[in-house]
């Protein structure tokens, strides 16, 4: 259980949630200028923390944002924030904003980036959907092409994903498939997508517009250990319509089955056996590895 009140890391200090505030002149608020990571805590360990921090610093570098502390200092701040809230299982949101500046786009007028670390919980989908599976639609909102903004940058500007999520909710679905400008499958609004067909596993290529997700990578390792062959391919909607099984992966989502797409049943319309085995093995990996949290005894 988290302590009360929730303690937030804000620019080098742990402060109560009620005091964790940013300036209205912060460019993260004004322009979505910044980057973030979502990270899971399992059984007192932070899952794939190093990989998440490397990606965070790469996102920042890509947008010419210099994080004012080292990766080692960020790791220490992250686990200490988890410990301060006494979280054994939960979710971390690590945010880097451009910082306070003028009412203009120029990022060089923001002298000091902001650092926010929130360690709490998250529920992306109803619990029962992990047993029964998600219904998906095709979103009309397309993923931006890499020439506009690389999908590998986890930017604070998430409006593209939010507009697609609104479509899903308005259609009465929990999640949707986002296509790239060529009409191929990129990813979901916040997850990577996998399909299983004739014992083979397929997932869209990174070049198709998918984020190279940390959970995506972990699940691919799990499946290879299971003896499954994983193919990264250019995928159309047809491959999902005709798949035997389908599941989504993401830090917040973890691994969750999908059983219907555009009102077409996937396989027999129930979570598949391979998907169930993947979920079981991922849980074992997640709960047995990671960076230990230094809780106070």
PDB file of C-alpha atoms in Angstrom:
ATOM      1  CA  UNK A   1       0.000   0.000   0.000  1.00  0.00           C
ATOM      2  CA  UNK A   2       1.196   3.522  -0.759  1.00  0.00           C
ATOM      3  CA  UNK A   3       1.818   5.874   2.117  1.00  0.00           C
ATOM      4  CA  UNK A   4      -0.622   8.673   2.796  1.00  0.00           C
ATOM      5  CA  UNK A   5      -0.155  11.295   1.498  1.00  0.00           C
ATOM      6  CA  UNK A   6       1.405  10.173  -1.767  1.00  0.00           C
ATOM      7  CA  UNK A   7       4.932  11.535  -2.079  1.00  0.00           C
ATOM      8  CA  UNK A   8       6.051  12.921  -5.434  1.00  0.00           C
ATOM      9  CA  UNK A   9       9.622  13.538  -6.540  1.00  0.00           C
ATOM     10  CA  UNK A  10       9.722  17.077  -7.892  1.00  0.00           C
ATOM     11  CA  UNK A  11      13.013  18.634  -8.986  1.00  0.00           C
ATOM     12  CA  UNK A  12      15.148  16.920  -6.385  1.00  0.00           C
ATOM     13  CA  UNK A  13      12.719  16.813  -3.452  1.00  0.00           C
ATOM     14  CA  UNK A  14      10.002  14.463  -2.232  1.00  0.00           C
ATOM     15  CA  UNK A  15       6.883  16.511  -1.574  1.00  0.00           C
ATOM     16  CA  UNK A  16       3.262  15.604  -0.680  1.00  0.00           C
ATOM     17  CA  UNK A  17       0.924  15.221  -3.646  1.00  0.00           C
ATOM     18  CA  UNK A  18      -0.918  18.425  -2.687  1.00  0.00           C
ATOM     19  CA  UNK A  19       2.339  20.391  -3.012  1.00  0.00           C
ATOM     20  CA  UNK A  20       3.538  18.816  -6.257  1.00  0.00           C
ATOM     21  CA  UNK A  21       2.870  21.670  -8.670  1.00  0.00           C
ATOM     22  CA  UNK A  22       4.447  23.038 -11.839  1.00  0.00           C
ATOM     23  CA  UNK A  23       4.424  26.552 -13.224  1.00  0.00           C
ATOM     24  CA  UNK A  24       1.823  27.579 -15.805  1.00  0.00           C
ATOM     25  CA  UNK A  25       4.833  28.765 -17.818  1.00  0.00           C
ATOM     26  CA  UNK A  26       6.344  25.268 -18.012  1.00  0.00           C
ATOM     27  CA  UNK A  27       6.650  24.339 -21.688  1.00  0.00           C
ATOM     28  CA  UNK A  28       5.630  20.796 -20.831  1.00  0.00           C
ATOM     29  CA  UNK A  29       2.182  22.213 -20.053  1.00  0.00           C
ATOM     30  CA  UNK A  30       2.127  24.945 -22.690  1.00  0.00           C
ATOM     31  CA  UNK A  31       3.374  22.899 -25.654  1.00  0.00           C
ATOM     32  CA  UNK A  32       3.645  19.242 -24.599  1.00  0.00           C
ATOM     33  CA  UNK A  33       7.402  19.799 -24.776  1.00  0.00           C
ATOM     34  CA  UNK A  34       9.092  16.991 -22.912  1.00  0.00           C
ATOM     35  CA  UNK A  35       9.273  13.220 -22.625  1.00  0.00           C
ATOM     36  CA  UNK A  36       8.238  10.478 -20.231  1.00  0.00           C
ATOM     37  CA  UNK A  37       8.452   6.819 -19.290  1.00  0.00           C
ATOM     38  CA  UNK A  38       5.958   4.483 -17.664  1.00  0.00           C
ATOM     39  CA  UNK A  39       7.595   1.757 -15.558  1.00  0.00           C
ATOM     40  CA  UNK A  40       6.185  -1.163 -13.532  1.00  0.00           C
ATOM     41  CA  UNK A  41       7.021  -2.325 -10.022  1.00  0.00           C
ATOM     42  CA  UNK A  42       6.591  -6.040  -9.344  1.00  0.00           C
ATOM     43  CA  UNK A  43       7.178  -7.696  -5.965  1.00  0.00           C
ATOM     44  CA  UNK A  44       9.447  -4.930  -4.723  1.00  0.00           C
ATOM     45  CA  UNK A  45      11.512  -4.685  -7.903  1.00  0.00           C
ATOM     46  CA  UNK A  46      11.410  -2.120 -10.704  1.00  0.00           C
ATOM     47  CA  UNK A  47      11.040  -4.009 -13.997  1.00  0.00           C
ATOM     48  CA  UNK A  48      13.588  -3.227 -16.708  1.00  0.00           C
ATOM     49  CA  UNK A  49      14.515   0.083 -15.078  1.00  0.00           C
ATOM     50  CA  UNK A  50      17.804   0.454 -16.952  1.00  0.00           C
ATOM     51  CA  UNK A  51      16.109  -0.091 -20.329  1.00  0.00           C
ATOM     52  CA  UNK A  52      13.423   2.469 -19.498  1.00  0.00           C
ATOM     53  CA  UNK A  53      15.959   5.068 -18.389  1.00  0.00           C
ATOM     54  CA  UNK A  54      18.115   4.553 -21.469  1.00  0.00           C
ATOM     55  CA  UNK A  55      15.039   5.123 -23.627  1.00  0.00           C
ATOM     56  CA  UNK A  56      14.098   8.207 -21.596  1.00  0.00           C
ATOM     57  CA  UNK A  57      17.510   9.766 -22.103  1.00  0.00           C
ATOM     58  CA  UNK A  58      17.457   8.858 -25.796  1.00  0.00           C
ATOM     59  CA  UNK A  59      14.037  10.516 -26.191  1.00  0.00           C
ATOM     60  CA  UNK A  60      15.396  13.626 -24.474  1.00  0.00           C
ATOM     61  CA  UNK A  61      18.493  13.672 -26.648  1.00  0.00           C
ATOM     62  CA  UNK A  62      16.379  13.340 -29.781  1.00  0.00           C
ATOM     63  CA  UNK A  63      14.395  16.486 -28.894  1.00  0.00           C
ATOM     64  CA  UNK A  64      17.497  18.448 -27.735  1.00  0.00           C
ATOM     65  CA  UNK A  65      16.471  18.276 -24.074  1.00  0.00           C
ATOM     66  CA  UNK A  66      19.320  17.887 -21.574  1.00  0.00           C
ATOM     67  CA  UNK A  67      18.227  16.059 -18.430  1.00  0.00           C
ATOM     68  CA  UNK A  68      20.026  17.813 -15.551  1.00  0.00           C
ATOM     69  CA  UNK A  69      20.972  14.630 -13.642  1.00  0.00           C
ATOM     70  CA  UNK A  70      22.775  11.444 -14.694  1.00  0.00           C
ATOM     71  CA  UNK A  71      21.108   8.109 -15.413  1.00  0.00           C
ATOM     72  CA  UNK A  72      22.598   6.780 -12.167  1.00  0.00           C
ATOM     73  CA  UNK A  73      21.127   9.680 -10.208  1.00  0.00           C
ATOM     74  CA  UNK A  74      17.770   9.175 -11.941  1.00  0.00           C
ATOM     75  CA  UNK A  75      17.782   5.483 -11.030  1.00  0.00           C
ATOM     76  CA  UNK A  76      18.489   6.335  -7.378  1.00  0.00           C
ATOM     77  CA  UNK A  77      15.732   8.969  -7.346  1.00  0.00           C
ATOM     78  CA  UNK A  78      13.271   6.521  -8.914  1.00  0.00           C
ATOM     79  CA  UNK A  79      13.768   3.638  -6.488  1.00  0.00           C
ATOM     80  CA  UNK A  80      13.834   6.030  -3.525  1.00  0.00           C
ATOM     81  CA  UNK A  81      10.482   7.474  -4.616  1.00  0.00           C
ATOM     82  CA  UNK A  82       9.036   3.962  -4.766  1.00  0.00           C
ATOM     83  CA  UNK A  83      10.466   3.192  -1.313  1.00  0.00           C
ATOM     84  CA  UNK A  84       9.115   6.435   0.157  1.00  0.00           C
ATOM     85  CA  UNK A  85       5.617   5.377  -0.905  1.00  0.00           C
ATOM     86  CA  UNK A  86       6.158   1.785   0.287  1.00  0.00           C
ATOM     87  CA  UNK A  87       4.977   0.345  -3.025  1.00  0.00           C
ATOM     88  CA  UNK A  88       5.581  -3.372  -3.588  1.00  0.00           C
ATOM     89  CA  UNK A  89       3.566  -3.429  -6.812  1.00  0.00           C
ATOM     90  CA  UNK A  90       2.565  -0.415  -8.862  1.00  0.00           C
ATOM     91  CA  UNK A  91       3.394   1.994 -11.641  1.00  0.00           C
ATOM     92  CA  UNK A  92       5.937   4.773 -12.042  1.00  0.00           C
ATOM     93  CA  UNK A  93       5.436   7.781 -14.287  1.00  0.00           C
ATOM     94  CA  UNK A  94       8.720   9.586 -14.897  1.00  0.00           C
ATOM     95  CA  UNK A  95       8.290  12.954 -16.626  1.00  0.00           C
ATOM     96  CA  UNK A  96      10.869  15.386 -17.980  1.00  0.00           C
ATOM     97  CA  UNK A  97       9.485  18.788 -18.964  1.00  0.00           C
ATOM     98  CA  UNK A  98      11.300  21.475 -20.910  1.00  0.00           C
ATOM     99  CA  UNK A  99      10.889  23.718 -17.877  1.00  0.00           C
ATOM    100  CA  UNK A 100       9.732  27.268 -17.240  1.00  0.00           C
ATOM    101  CA  UNK A 101      10.122  29.698 -20.126  1.00  0.00           C
ATOM    102  CA  UNK A 102       8.433  32.484 -22.013  1.00  0.00           C
ATOM    103  CA  UNK A 103       5.149  32.422 -23.926  1.00  0.00           C
ATOM    104  CA  UNK A 104       6.818  31.336 -27.116  1.00  0.00           C
ATOM    105  CA  UNK A 105       8.029  28.134 -28.732  1.00  0.00           C
ATOM    106  CA  UNK A 106      11.743  28.807 -28.241  1.00  0.00           C
ATOM    107  CA  UNK A 107      12.967  25.993 -25.947  1.00  0.00           C
ATOM    108  CA  UNK A 108      16.286  27.751 -25.356  1.00  0.00           C
ATOM    109  CA  UNK A 109      14.452  30.266 -23.191  1.00  0.00           C
ATOM    110  CA  UNK A 110      13.780  27.464 -20.691  1.00  0.00           C
ATOM    111  CA  UNK A 111      16.975  27.333 -18.612  1.00  0.00           C
ATOM    112  CA  UNK A 112      16.145  24.343 -16.385  1.00  0.00           C
ATOM    113  CA  UNK A 113      14.167  21.198 -17.298  1.00  0.00           C
ATOM    114  CA  UNK A 114      11.734  19.833 -14.722  1.00  0.00           C
ATOM    115  CA  UNK A 115      11.854  16.294 -13.311  1.00  0.00           C
ATOM    116  CA  UNK A 116       8.745  14.602 -11.904  1.00  0.00           C
ATOM    117  CA  UNK A 117       8.561  11.029 -10.580  1.00  0.00           C
ATOM    118  CA  UNK A 118       5.181   9.629  -9.557  1.00  0.00           C
ATOM    119  CA  UNK A 119       5.000   6.174  -7.957  1.00  0.00           C
ATOM    120  CA  UNK A 120       1.419   5.017  -7.566  1.00  0.00           C
ATOM    121  CA  UNK A 121      -0.948   2.606  -9.311  1.00  0.00           C
ATOM    122  CA  UNK A 122      -2.662   2.374 -12.693  1.00  0.00           C
ATOM    123  CA  UNK A 123      -5.607   0.471 -14.160  1.00  0.00           C
ATOM    124  CA  UNK A 124      -5.694   0.634 -17.944  1.00  0.00           C
ATOM    125  CA  UNK A 125      -8.451  -1.908 -18.627  1.00  0.00           C
ATOM    126  CA  UNK A 126     -11.156  -3.570 -16.492  1.00  0.00           C
ATOM    127  CA  UNK A 127      -9.791  -6.599 -14.624  1.00  0.00           C
ATOM    128  CA  UNK A 128     -12.271  -8.976 -16.255  1.00  0.00           C
ATOM    129  CA  UNK A 129     -10.933  -8.106 -19.716  1.00  0.00           C
ATOM    130  CA  UNK A 130      -7.703  -9.923 -18.869  1.00  0.00           C
ATOM    131  CA  UNK A 131      -9.869 -13.071 -18.659  1.00  0.00           C
ATOM    132  CA  UNK A 132     -12.356 -12.455 -21.479  1.00  0.00           C
ATOM    133  CA  UNK A 133     -10.278 -10.325 -23.895  1.00  0.00           C
ATOM    134  CA  UNK A 134     -10.588  -6.901 -25.491  1.00  0.00           C
ATOM    135  CA  UNK A 135     -12.701  -5.739 -28.415  1.00  0.00           C
ATOM    136  CA  UNK A 136     -10.772  -3.659 -30.944  1.00  0.00           C
ATOM    137  CA  UNK A 137     -11.672  -1.265 -33.732  1.00  0.00           C
ATOM    138  CA  UNK A 138      -9.651   0.365 -36.480  1.00  0.00           C
ATOM    139  CA  UNK A 139      -9.065   4.003 -35.552  1.00  0.00           C
ATOM    140  CA  UNK A 140      -9.553   6.630 -38.232  1.00  0.00           C
ATOM    141  CA  UNK A 141      -6.772   8.660 -36.607  1.00  0.00           C
ATOM    142  CA  UNK A 142      -3.466   7.629 -38.194  1.00  0.00           C
ATOM    143  CA  UNK A 143      -0.048   7.448 -36.561  1.00  0.00           C
ATOM    144  CA  UNK A 144       2.178  10.388 -37.577  1.00  0.00           C
ATOM    145  CA  UNK A 145       4.859   9.397 -40.078  1.00  0.00           C
ATOM    146  CA  UNK A 146       8.399   9.050 -38.683  1.00  0.00           C
ATOM    147  CA  UNK A 147       9.426  12.059 -40.766  1.00  0.00           C
ATOM    148  CA  UNK A 148       7.071  14.166 -38.623  1.00  0.00           C
ATOM    149  CA  UNK A 149       8.000  12.706 -35.224  1.00  0.00           C
ATOM    150  CA  UNK A 150       9.776   9.440 -34.507  1.00  0.00           C
ATOM    151  CA  UNK A 151       7.541   6.940 -32.720  1.00  0.00           C
ATOM    152  CA  UNK A 152      10.593   6.094 -30.579  1.00  0.00           C
ATOM    153  CA  UNK A 153      10.305   9.473 -28.819  1.00  0.00           C
ATOM    154  CA  UNK A 154       7.883   9.143 -25.898  1.00  0.00           C
ATOM    155  CA  UNK A 155       6.798  12.753 -26.112  1.00  0.00           C
ATOM    156  CA  UNK A 156       4.484  14.581 -23.716  1.00  0.00           C
ATOM    157  CA  UNK A 157       2.449  15.499 -26.796  1.00  0.00           C
ATOM    158  CA  UNK A 158       0.076  12.504 -26.771  1.00  0.00           C
ATOM    159  CA  UNK A 159      -2.832  14.141 -28.568  1.00  0.00           C
ATOM    160  CA  UNK A 160      -2.601  11.729 -31.507  1.00  0.00           C
ATOM    161  CA  UNK A 161      -3.072   8.747 -29.212  1.00  0.00           C
ATOM    162  CA  UNK A 162      -5.779  10.513 -27.202  1.00  0.00           C
ATOM    163  CA  UNK A 163      -7.864  11.259 -30.305  1.00  0.00           C
ATOM    164  CA  UNK A 164      -7.642   7.589 -31.283  1.00  0.00           C
ATOM    165  CA  UNK A 165      -8.599   6.553 -27.740  1.00  0.00           C
ATOM    166  CA  UNK A 166     -11.670   8.798 -27.914  1.00  0.00           C
ATOM    167  CA  UNK A 167     -12.756   6.900 -31.041  1.00  0.00           C
ATOM    168  CA  UNK A 168     -12.441   3.600 -29.174  1.00  0.00           C
ATOM    169  CA  UNK A 169     -14.487   4.806 -26.206  1.00  0.00           C
ATOM    170  CA  UNK A 170     -17.179   6.318 -28.425  1.00  0.00           C
ATOM    171  CA  UNK A 171     -17.410   3.010 -30.302  1.00  0.00           C
ATOM    172  CA  UNK A 172     -17.872   1.128 -27.044  1.00  0.00           C
ATOM    173  CA  UNK A 173     -14.493  -0.598 -27.303  1.00  0.00           C
ATOM    174  CA  UNK A 174     -11.518  -0.648 -24.962  1.00  0.00           C
ATOM    175  CA  UNK A 175      -8.768  -0.305 -27.544  1.00  0.00           C
ATOM    176  CA  UNK A 176      -8.092   0.282 -31.221  1.00  0.00           C
ATOM    177  CA  UNK A 177      -5.600  -0.421 -33.956  1.00  0.00           C
ATOM    178  CA  UNK A 178      -3.817   2.614 -35.392  1.00  0.00           C
ATOM    179  CA  UNK A 179      -2.605   2.455 -38.980  1.00  0.00           C
ATOM    180  CA  UNK A 180       0.276   4.334 -40.551  1.00  0.00           C
ATOM    181  CA  UNK A 181      -0.072   6.620 -43.556  1.00  0.00           C
ATOM    182  CA  UNK A 182       0.345   3.645 -45.908  1.00  0.00           C
ATOM    183  CA  UNK A 183      -2.566   1.833 -44.255  1.00  0.00           C
ATOM    184  CA  UNK A 184      -0.482  -0.800 -42.469  1.00  0.00           C
ATOM    185  CA  UNK A 185      -0.833  -1.665 -38.784  1.00  0.00           C
ATOM    186  CA  UNK A 186       1.430   0.379 -36.529  1.00  0.00           C
ATOM    187  CA  UNK A 187       0.257  -0.216 -32.943  1.00  0.00           C
ATOM    188  CA  UNK A 188      -2.677   0.431 -30.620  1.00  0.00           C
ATOM    189  CA  UNK A 189      -3.384   3.712 -28.841  1.00  0.00           C
ATOM    190  CA  UNK A 190      -0.973   2.751 -26.060  1.00  0.00           C
ATOM    191  CA  UNK A 191       0.127  -0.836 -26.728  1.00  0.00           C
ATOM    192  CA  UNK A 192       2.004  -3.010 -29.184  1.00  0.00           C
ATOM    193  CA  UNK A 193       0.059  -5.728 -30.988  1.00  0.00           C
ATOM    194  CA  UNK A 194       0.915  -9.391 -31.662  1.00  0.00           C
ATOM    195  CA  UNK A 195      -0.959 -12.077 -33.599  1.00  0.00           C
ATOM    196  CA  UNK A 196      -0.510 -15.845 -33.686  1.00  0.00           C
ATOM    197  CA  UNK A 197      -1.213 -17.820 -36.847  1.00  0.00           C
ATOM    198  CA  UNK A 198      -0.441 -21.515 -37.353  1.00  0.00           C
ATOM    199  CA  UNK A 199       1.925 -21.533 -34.392  1.00  0.00           C
ATOM    200  CA  UNK A 200       3.926 -18.530 -35.633  1.00  0.00           C
ATOM    201  CA  UNK A 201       3.955 -15.121 -33.955  1.00  0.00           C
ATOM    202  CA  UNK A 202       3.832 -11.836 -35.886  1.00  0.00           C
ATOM    203  CA  UNK A 203       4.136  -8.197 -34.822  1.00  0.00           C
ATOM    204  CA  UNK A 204       4.469  -4.960 -36.834  1.00  0.00           C
ATOM    205  CA  UNK A 205       7.961  -3.695 -37.565  1.00  0.00           C
ATOM    206  CA  UNK A 206       9.314  -0.631 -35.828  1.00  0.00           C
ATOM    207  CA  UNK A 207       9.514   0.995 -39.275  1.00  0.00           C
ATOM    208  CA  UNK A 208       5.717   0.642 -39.516  1.00  0.00           C
ATOM    209  CA  UNK A 209       5.362   3.254 -36.772  1.00  0.00           C
ATOM    210  CA  UNK A 210       5.357   1.080 -33.655  1.00  0.00           C
ATOM    211  CA  UNK A 211       7.138   2.042 -30.463  1.00  0.00           C
ATOM    212  CA  UNK A 212       9.869  -0.468 -29.665  1.00  0.00           C
ATOM    213  CA  UNK A 213       8.190  -1.178 -26.337  1.00  0.00           C
ATOM    214  CA  UNK A 214      10.104  -2.489 -23.333  1.00  0.00           C
ATOM    215  CA  UNK A 215       7.290  -4.959 -22.598  1.00  0.00           C
ATOM    216  CA  UNK A 216       7.236  -5.829 -26.311  1.00  0.00           C
ATOM    217  CA  UNK A 217      10.900  -6.793 -26.095  1.00  0.00           C
ATOM    218  CA  UNK A 218      10.409  -8.748 -22.855  1.00  0.00           C
ATOM    219  CA  UNK A 219       7.463 -10.680 -24.298  1.00  0.00           C
ATOM    220  CA  UNK A 220       9.442 -11.509 -27.445  1.00  0.00           C
ATOM    221  CA  UNK A 221      12.169 -12.962 -25.194  1.00  0.00           C
ATOM    222  CA  UNK A 222       9.542 -14.976 -23.300  1.00  0.00           C
ATOM    223  CA  UNK A 223       8.091 -16.369 -26.531  1.00  0.00           C
ATOM    224  CA  UNK A 224      11.487 -17.322 -27.918  1.00  0.00           C
ATOM    225  CA  UNK A 225      12.189 -19.169 -24.653  1.00  0.00           C
ATOM    226  CA  UNK A 226       8.883 -20.982 -25.257  1.00  0.00           C
ATOM    227  CA  UNK A 227      10.207 -22.123 -28.632  1.00  0.00           C
ATOM    228  CA  UNK A 228       7.995 -19.780 -30.644  1.00  0.00           C
ATOM    229  CA  UNK A 229       9.299 -17.982 -33.726  1.00  0.00           C
ATOM    230  CA  UNK A 230       8.576 -14.246 -33.683  1.00  0.00           C
ATOM    231  CA  UNK A 231       8.400 -12.413 -37.019  1.00  0.00           C
ATOM    232  CA  UNK A 232       8.493  -8.613 -37.312  1.00  0.00           C
ATOM    233  CA  UNK A 233       6.490  -7.874 -40.467  1.00  0.00           C
ATOM    234  CA  UNK A 234       4.588  -5.259 -42.408  1.00  0.00           C
ATOM    235  CA  UNK A 235       1.090  -6.135 -41.218  1.00  0.00           C
ATOM    236  CA  UNK A 236      -2.310  -5.323 -42.690  1.00  0.00           C
ATOM    237  CA  UNK A 237      -5.671  -5.533 -40.946  1.00  0.00           C
ATOM    238  CA  UNK A 238      -6.271  -8.806 -42.792  1.00  0.00           C
ATOM    239  CA  UNK A 239      -3.589 -10.512 -40.712  1.00  0.00           C
ATOM    240  CA  UNK A 240      -5.453  -9.591 -37.521  1.00  0.00           C
ATOM    241  CA  UNK A 241      -8.879 -10.493 -38.946  1.00  0.00           C
ATOM    242  CA  UNK A 242      -7.650 -13.987 -39.844  1.00  0.00           C
ATOM    243  CA  UNK A 243      -5.358 -14.621 -36.854  1.00  0.00           C
ATOM    244  CA  UNK A 244      -5.812 -17.581 -34.517  1.00  0.00           C
ATOM    245  CA  UNK A 245      -5.007 -15.410 -31.494  1.00  0.00           C
ATOM    246  CA  UNK A 246      -4.161 -11.789 -30.739  1.00  0.00           C
ATOM    247  CA  UNK A 247      -2.768 -10.005 -27.705  1.00  0.00           C
ATOM    248  CA  UNK A 248      -1.470  -6.571 -26.777  1.00  0.00           C
ATOM    249  CA  UNK A 249       1.563  -5.598 -24.712  1.00  0.00           C
ATOM    250  CA  UNK A 250       2.553  -2.447 -22.850  1.00  0.00           C
ATOM    251  CA  UNK A 251       3.947  -1.333 -19.520  1.00  0.00           C
ATOM    252  CA  UNK A 252       0.558  -0.210 -18.202  1.00  0.00           C
ATOM    253  CA  UNK A 253      -1.432  -2.896 -20.069  1.00  0.00           C
ATOM    254  CA  UNK A 254       1.078  -5.704 -19.360  1.00  0.00           C
ATOM    255  CA  UNK A 255      -0.128  -8.582 -21.609  1.00  0.00           C
ATOM    256  CA  UNK A 256      -3.828  -8.738 -22.477  1.00  0.00           C
ATOM    257  CA  UNK A 257      -5.746 -10.821 -25.038  1.00  0.00           C
ATOM    258  CA  UNK A 258      -7.872  -9.343 -27.831  1.00  0.00           C
ATOM    259  CA  UNK A 259     -10.789 -11.438 -29.100  1.00  0.00           C
ATOM    260  CA  UNK A 260     -12.669  -9.233 -31.553  1.00  0.00           C
ATOM    261  CA  UNK A 261     -11.557  -6.726 -34.199  1.00  0.00           C
ATOM    262  CA  UNK A 262     -13.922  -4.574 -36.257  1.00  0.00           C
ATOM    263  CA  UNK A 263     -16.778  -6.879 -35.144  1.00  0.00           C
ATOM    264  CA  UNK A 264     -14.934  -9.943 -36.485  1.00  0.00           C
ATOM    265  CA  UNK A 265     -14.126 -12.656 -33.973  1.00  0.00           C
ATOM    266  CA  UNK A 266     -10.420 -13.423 -33.678  1.00  0.00           C
ATOM    267  CA  UNK A 267     -10.082 -17.208 -33.724  1.00  0.00           C
ATOM    268  CA  UNK A 268     -12.988 -18.617 -31.721  1.00  0.00           C
ATOM    269  CA  UNK A 269     -13.592 -15.300 -29.958  1.00  0.00           C
ATOM    270  CA  UNK A 270     -11.902 -16.413 -26.736  1.00  0.00           C
ATOM    271  CA  UNK A 271      -8.373 -15.852 -25.393  1.00  0.00           C
ATOM    272  CA  UNK A 272      -6.116 -18.496 -26.898  1.00  0.00           C
ATOM    273  CA  UNK A 273      -3.956 -21.134 -25.242  1.00  0.00           C
ATOM    274  CA  UNK A 274      -0.680 -19.673 -26.497  1.00  0.00           C
ATOM    275  CA  UNK A 275      -1.676 -16.226 -25.252  1.00  0.00           C
ATOM    276  CA  UNK A 276      -2.472 -17.680 -21.822  1.00  0.00           C
ATOM    277  CA  UNK A 277       0.953 -19.350 -21.712  1.00  0.00           C
ATOM    278  CA  UNK A 278       2.669 -16.112 -22.728  1.00  0.00           C
ATOM    279  CA  UNK A 279       0.840 -14.218 -19.961  1.00  0.00           C
ATOM    280  CA  UNK A 280       1.801 -16.852 -17.371  1.00  0.00           C
ATOM    281  CA  UNK A 281       5.472 -16.845 -18.362  1.00  0.00           C
ATOM    282  CA  UNK A 282       5.637 -13.057 -18.527  1.00  0.00           C
ATOM    283  CA  UNK A 283       4.284 -12.837 -14.974  1.00  0.00           C
ATOM    284  CA  UNK A 284       7.020 -15.207 -13.803  1.00  0.00           C
ATOM    285  CA  UNK A 285       9.683 -13.057 -15.486  1.00  0.00           C
ATOM    286  CA  UNK A 286       8.247  -9.785 -14.195  1.00  0.00           C
ATOM    287  CA  UNK A 287       7.971 -10.984 -10.604  1.00  0.00           C
ATOM    288  CA  UNK A 288      11.427 -12.558 -10.447  1.00  0.00           C
ATOM    289  CA  UNK A 289      13.655  -9.899 -12.042  1.00  0.00           C
ATOM    290  CA  UNK A 290      14.237  -6.161 -11.754  1.00  0.00           C
ATOM    291  CA  UNK A 291      16.048  -3.505  -9.748  1.00  0.00           C
ATOM    292  CA  UNK A 292      15.455  -4.032  -5.992  1.00  0.00           C
ATOM    293  CA  UNK A 293      13.807  -1.154  -4.110  1.00  0.00           C
ATOM    294  CA  UNK A 294      15.657  -0.093  -0.881  1.00  0.00           C
ATOM    295  CA  UNK A 295      12.706  -0.132   1.514  1.00  0.00           C
ATOM    296  CA  UNK A 296      13.257   1.110   5.048  1.00  0.00           C
ATOM    297  CA  UNK A 297      13.216  -1.810   7.441  1.00  0.00           C
TER     298      UNK A 297
END
